[in-house]
Amino acid sequence: PAAGTLRRLPGSRLPDFRENVLFGQATFDHTRFPGFGNAAFFAFVDYDYEPTADWPVQASQADRLPRTRARLRSGQRVKLVAYGDSITAGGDASRPDLVFWRRWAAALQAKYPQAEVEAVNGATGGDSTVQGLQRLQAKVIDERPDLVLVGFGMNDHNVGGVPVPQFEANLETLITRVRQETGAE
């Protein structure tokens, strides 16, 4: 194999994806596999690396969330709701604390120890933006968040999914309602 690749050898402890129900599927219809996850087929690899000189430098975008930033800096409570599909919900994460929005909330809490960062999982596995709009009141608006992280898309593009113009319109409606009905960023 080429440098930087992994190859499963016979008898290896690495999972064999040929045993996965999705192996060999030409198309994927998530409704045929409710509750299915890939966690048993993941291989976790840890490695050290030296970034190249042209590695992208993160630029602060805190100015895009002025109210959230002000609340954090002044030591107030900030409630964030993560809203989306199974990826947002944490499906297939090896541990709950490794879900992206939980890690981000923990990083905010560490950076602003005087503030109280509350993170709520409002995501539902299998949801597209259609279900996202249907559940918006109960999962987001009723929570009265200060900040909403939106993560939809994987189920919108599945077989029989949401056409791109409708996906865009659904996201715009979702964001507009959150802003108008909660004032959240």
CSV table of C-alpha atoms in Angstrom, one decimal:
chain,number,residue,atom,x,y,z
A,1,PRO,CA,0.0,0.0,0.0
A,2,ALA,CA,1.0,3.6,-0.5
A,3,ALA,CA,2.5,5.6,2.4
A,4,GLY,CA,-0.2,6.9,4.7
A,5,THR,CA,-2.7,4.2,4.0
A,6,LEU,CA,-4.1,1.4,6.2
A,7,ARG,CA,-4.7,-2.2,4.9
A,8,ARG,CA,-6.6,-4.8,6.8
A,9,LEU,CA,-4.7,-8.1,7.0
A,10,PRO,CA,-6.4,-11.5,7.3
A,11,GLY,CA,-7.1,-12.3,11.0
A,12,SER,CA,-6.7,-8.6,11.9
A,13,ARG,CA,-8.6,-7.0,14.8
A,14,LEU,CA,-9.7,-4.3,12.4
A,15,PRO,CA,-13.4,-4.6,11.5
A,16,ASP,CA,-14.2,-6.2,8.2
A,17,PHE,CA,-16.5,-3.9,6.3
A,18,ARG,CA,-17.6,-6.8,4.1
A,19,GLU,CA,-19.7,-7.9,7.1
A,20,ASN,CA,-21.6,-4.6,7.1
A,21,VAL,CA,-25.2,-4.7,5.8
A,22,LEU,CA,-24.2,-1.7,3.6
A,23,PHE,CA,-21.3,-3.5,1.9
A,24,GLY,CA,-21.9,-3.7,-1.9
A,25,GLN,CA,-25.0,-1.4,-1.8
A,26,ALA,CA,-25.1,0.6,-5.0
A,27,THR,CA,-27.5,3.1,-3.5
A,28,PHE,CA,-28.4,3.9,0.1
A,29,ASP,CA,-32.0,4.3,1.3
A,30,HIS,CA,-31.7,5.1,5.1
A,31,THR,CA,-35.3,4.1,5.7
A,32,ARG,CA,-34.3,0.5,5.0
A,33,PHE,CA,-31.9,0.4,7.9
A,34,PRO,CA,-33.5,2.2,10.8
A,35,GLY,CA,-31.3,2.5,13.9
A,36,PHE,CA,-28.3,1.2,12.0
A,37,GLY,CA,-24.9,2.6,12.9
A,38,ASN,CA,-21.4,2.1,11.7
A,39,ALA,CA,-19.6,2.3,15.0
A,40,ALA,CA,-18.7,-1.4,15.0
A,41,PHE,CA,-16.9,-0.9,11.7
A,42,PHE,CA,-14.8,2.1,12.7
A,43,ALA,CA,-11.0,1.8,13.3
A,44,PHE,CA,-9.6,4.5,15.5
A,45,VAL,CA,-6.1,5.7,14.6
A,46,ASP,CA,-3.9,8.1,16.5
A,47,TYR,CA,-0.9,9.6,15.0
A,48,ASP,CA,1.6,12.5,15.2
A,49,TYR,CA,2.3,14.8,12.3
A,50,GLU,CA,4.2,17.9,11.4
A,51,PRO,CA,2.0,20.5,9.7
A,52,THR,CA,3.4,22.1,6.6
A,53,ALA,CA,4.3,25.8,6.5
A,54,ASP,CA,1.2,26.5,4.4
A,55,TRP,CA,-1.2,24.9,7.0
A,56,PRO,CA,-4.3,27.0,7.2
A,57,VAL,CA,-4.4,29.4,10.2
A,58,GLN,CA,-7.7,29.6,12.0
A,59,ALA,CA,-9.2,33.1,11.9
A,60,SER,CA,-11.4,34.3,14.7
A,61,GLN,CA,-15.0,34.7,13.7
A,62,ALA,CA,-16.3,35.8,17.1
A,63,ASP,CA,-17.6,39.0,15.6
A,64,ARG,CA,-20.3,36.9,13.9
A,65,LEU,CA,-21.8,36.0,17.3
A,66,PRO,CA,-21.7,39.3,19.2
A,67,ARG,CA,-24.4,38.5,21.7
A,68,THR,CA,-23.0,35.1,22.5
A,69,ARG,CA,-19.5,36.5,22.9
A,70,ALA,CA,-20.8,39.3,25.2
A,71,ARG,CA,-22.6,36.8,27.4
A,72,LEU,CA,-19.5,34.6,27.7
A,73,ARG,CA,-17.2,37.5,28.4
A,74,SER,CA,-19.5,38.8,31.1
A,75,GLY,CA,-19.9,35.5,32.8
A,76,GLN,CA,-23.5,34.9,32.0
A,77,ARG,CA,-25.2,31.6,31.1
A,78,VAL,CA,-25.1,30.6,27.5
A,79,LYS,CA,-27.5,27.9,26.3
A,80,LEU,CA,-26.7,26.3,23.0
A,81,VAL,CA,-28.8,23.7,21.2
A,82,ALA,CA,-27.3,21.4,18.6
A,83,TYR,CA,-30.0,20.7,16.0
A,84,GLY,CA,-29.7,18.3,13.1
A,85,ASP,CA,-29.4,14.7,12.0
A,86,SER,CA,-27.6,11.6,13.4
A,87,ILE,CA,-24.2,13.2,13.0
A,88,THR,CA,-25.3,16.1,15.1
A,89,ALA,CA,-27.0,13.8,17.6
A,90,GLY,CA,-23.7,11.9,18.0
A,91,GLY,CA,-24.4,8.8,16.1
A,92,ASP,CA,-21.4,6.6,15.8
A,93,ALA,CA,-19.3,8.8,18.1
A,94,SER,CA,-17.1,6.5,20.3
A,95,ARG,CA,-18.0,8.5,23.4
A,96,PRO,CA,-20.6,11.2,24.0
A,97,ASP,CA,-18.0,13.8,25.0
A,98,LEU,CA,-16.4,13.5,21.5
A,99,VAL,CA,-19.5,14.7,19.6
A,100,PHE,CA,-18.4,17.9,17.9
A,101,TRP,CA,-20.8,20.3,19.6
A,102,ARG,CA,-20.0,18.9,23.1
A,103,ARG,CA,-16.3,19.4,22.4
A,104,TRP,CA,-17.0,22.9,21.2
A,105,ALA,CA,-19.1,23.7,24.3
A,106,ALA,CA,-16.3,22.3,26.5
A,107,ALA,CA,-13.8,24.5,24.8
A,108,LEU,CA,-16.0,27.5,25.3
A,109,GLN,CA,-16.4,26.6,29.0
A,110,ALA,CA,-12.6,26.3,29.3
A,111,LYS,CA,-12.0,29.6,27.6
A,112,TYR,CA,-14.7,31.4,29.6
A,113,PRO,CA,-14.7,29.7,33.0
A,114,GLN,CA,-16.7,32.5,34.6
A,115,ALA,CA,-19.6,31.7,32.3
A,116,GLU,CA,-22.0,28.8,32.4
A,117,VAL,CA,-22.2,26.9,29.1
A,118,GLU,CA,-25.2,24.6,28.8
A,119,ALA,CA,-25.3,22.4,25.8
A,120,VAL,CA,-28.5,20.6,24.7
A,121,ASN,CA,-28.8,17.8,22.1
A,122,GLY,CA,-31.9,18.7,20.0
A,123,ALA,CA,-30.8,16.4,17.1
A,124,THR,CA,-32.7,13.4,15.9
A,125,GLY,CA,-31.0,10.6,13.9
A,126,GLY,CA,-32.6,10.1,10.5
A,127,ASP,CA,-34.1,13.6,10.3
A,128,SER,CA,-33.9,15.8,7.2
A,129,THR,CA,-34.8,19.5,7.1
A,130,VAL,CA,-38.4,18.4,6.6
A,131,GLN,CA,-38.6,16.8,10.0
A,132,GLY,CA,-36.3,19.5,11.4
A,133,LEU,CA,-39.0,22.1,10.6
A,134,GLN,CA,-41.7,19.8,12.1
A,135,ARG,CA,-39.8,19.4,15.4
A,136,LEU,CA,-38.4,22.9,15.6
A,137,GLN,CA,-40.8,24.2,18.2
A,138,ALA,CA,-40.2,21.4,20.7
A,139,LYS,CA,-36.6,20.7,20.1
A,140,VAL,CA,-35.3,24.3,19.7
A,141,ILE,CA,-37.6,27.2,20.2
A,142,ASP,CA,-39.1,25.8,23.5
A,143,GLU,CA,-35.6,25.5,24.8
A,144,ARG,CA,-35.1,29.3,24.6
A,145,PRO,CA,-31.4,29.0,23.4
A,146,ASP,CA,-28.9,31.7,23.0
A,147,LEU,CA,-27.1,29.9,20.2
A,148,VAL,CA,-28.2,27.2,17.8
A,149,LEU,CA,-25.8,25.0,15.9
A,150,VAL,CA,-27.5,23.6,12.8
A,151,GLY,CA,-26.3,20.3,11.2
A,152,PHE,CA,-28.7,18.9,8.5
A,153,GLY,CA,-28.0,17.6,5.1
A,154,MET,CA,-27.0,14.0,5.1
A,155,ASN,CA,-30.6,12.7,5.1
A,156,ASP,CA,-31.8,15.4,2.7
A,157,HIS,CA,-29.8,14.0,-0.1
A,158,ASN,CA,-30.8,10.3,0.3
A,159,VAL,CA,-32.9,8.4,-2.2
A,160,GLY,CA,-36.2,10.2,-2.4
A,161,GLY,CA,-34.7,13.0,-0.4
A,162,VAL,CA,-35.3,16.7,-0.4
A,163,PRO,CA,-34.5,18.6,-3.7
A,164,VAL,CA,-31.7,21.2,-3.3
A,165,PRO,CA,-33.9,24.3,-3.7
A,166,GLN,CA,-36.3,22.9,-1.0
A,167,PHE,CA,-33.3,22.0,1.3
A,168,GLU,CA,-32.1,25.6,1.0
A,169,ALA,CA,-35.6,27.0,1.6
A,170,ASN,CA,-36.0,24.7,4.6
A,171,LEU,CA,-32.7,25.9,6.2
A,172,GLU,CA,-33.6,29.5,5.6
A,173,THR,CA,-37.0,29.0,7.2
A,174,LEU,CA,-35.5,27.2,10.2
A,175,ILE,CA,-32.9,29.9,10.7
A,176,THR,CA,-35.4,32.7,10.3
A,177,ARG,CA,-37.8,31.2,12.8
A,178,VAL,CA,-35.0,30.6,15.4
A,179,ARG,CA,-33.8,34.2,15.1
A,180,GLN,CA,-37.3,35.7,15.2
A,181,GLU,CA,-38.8,33.4,17.9
A,182,THR,CA,-35.8,33.1,20.3
A,183,GLY,CA,-33.4,35.9,19.4
A,184,ALA,CA,-30.7,33.2,19.3
A,185,GLU,CA,-27.7,33.5,17.1
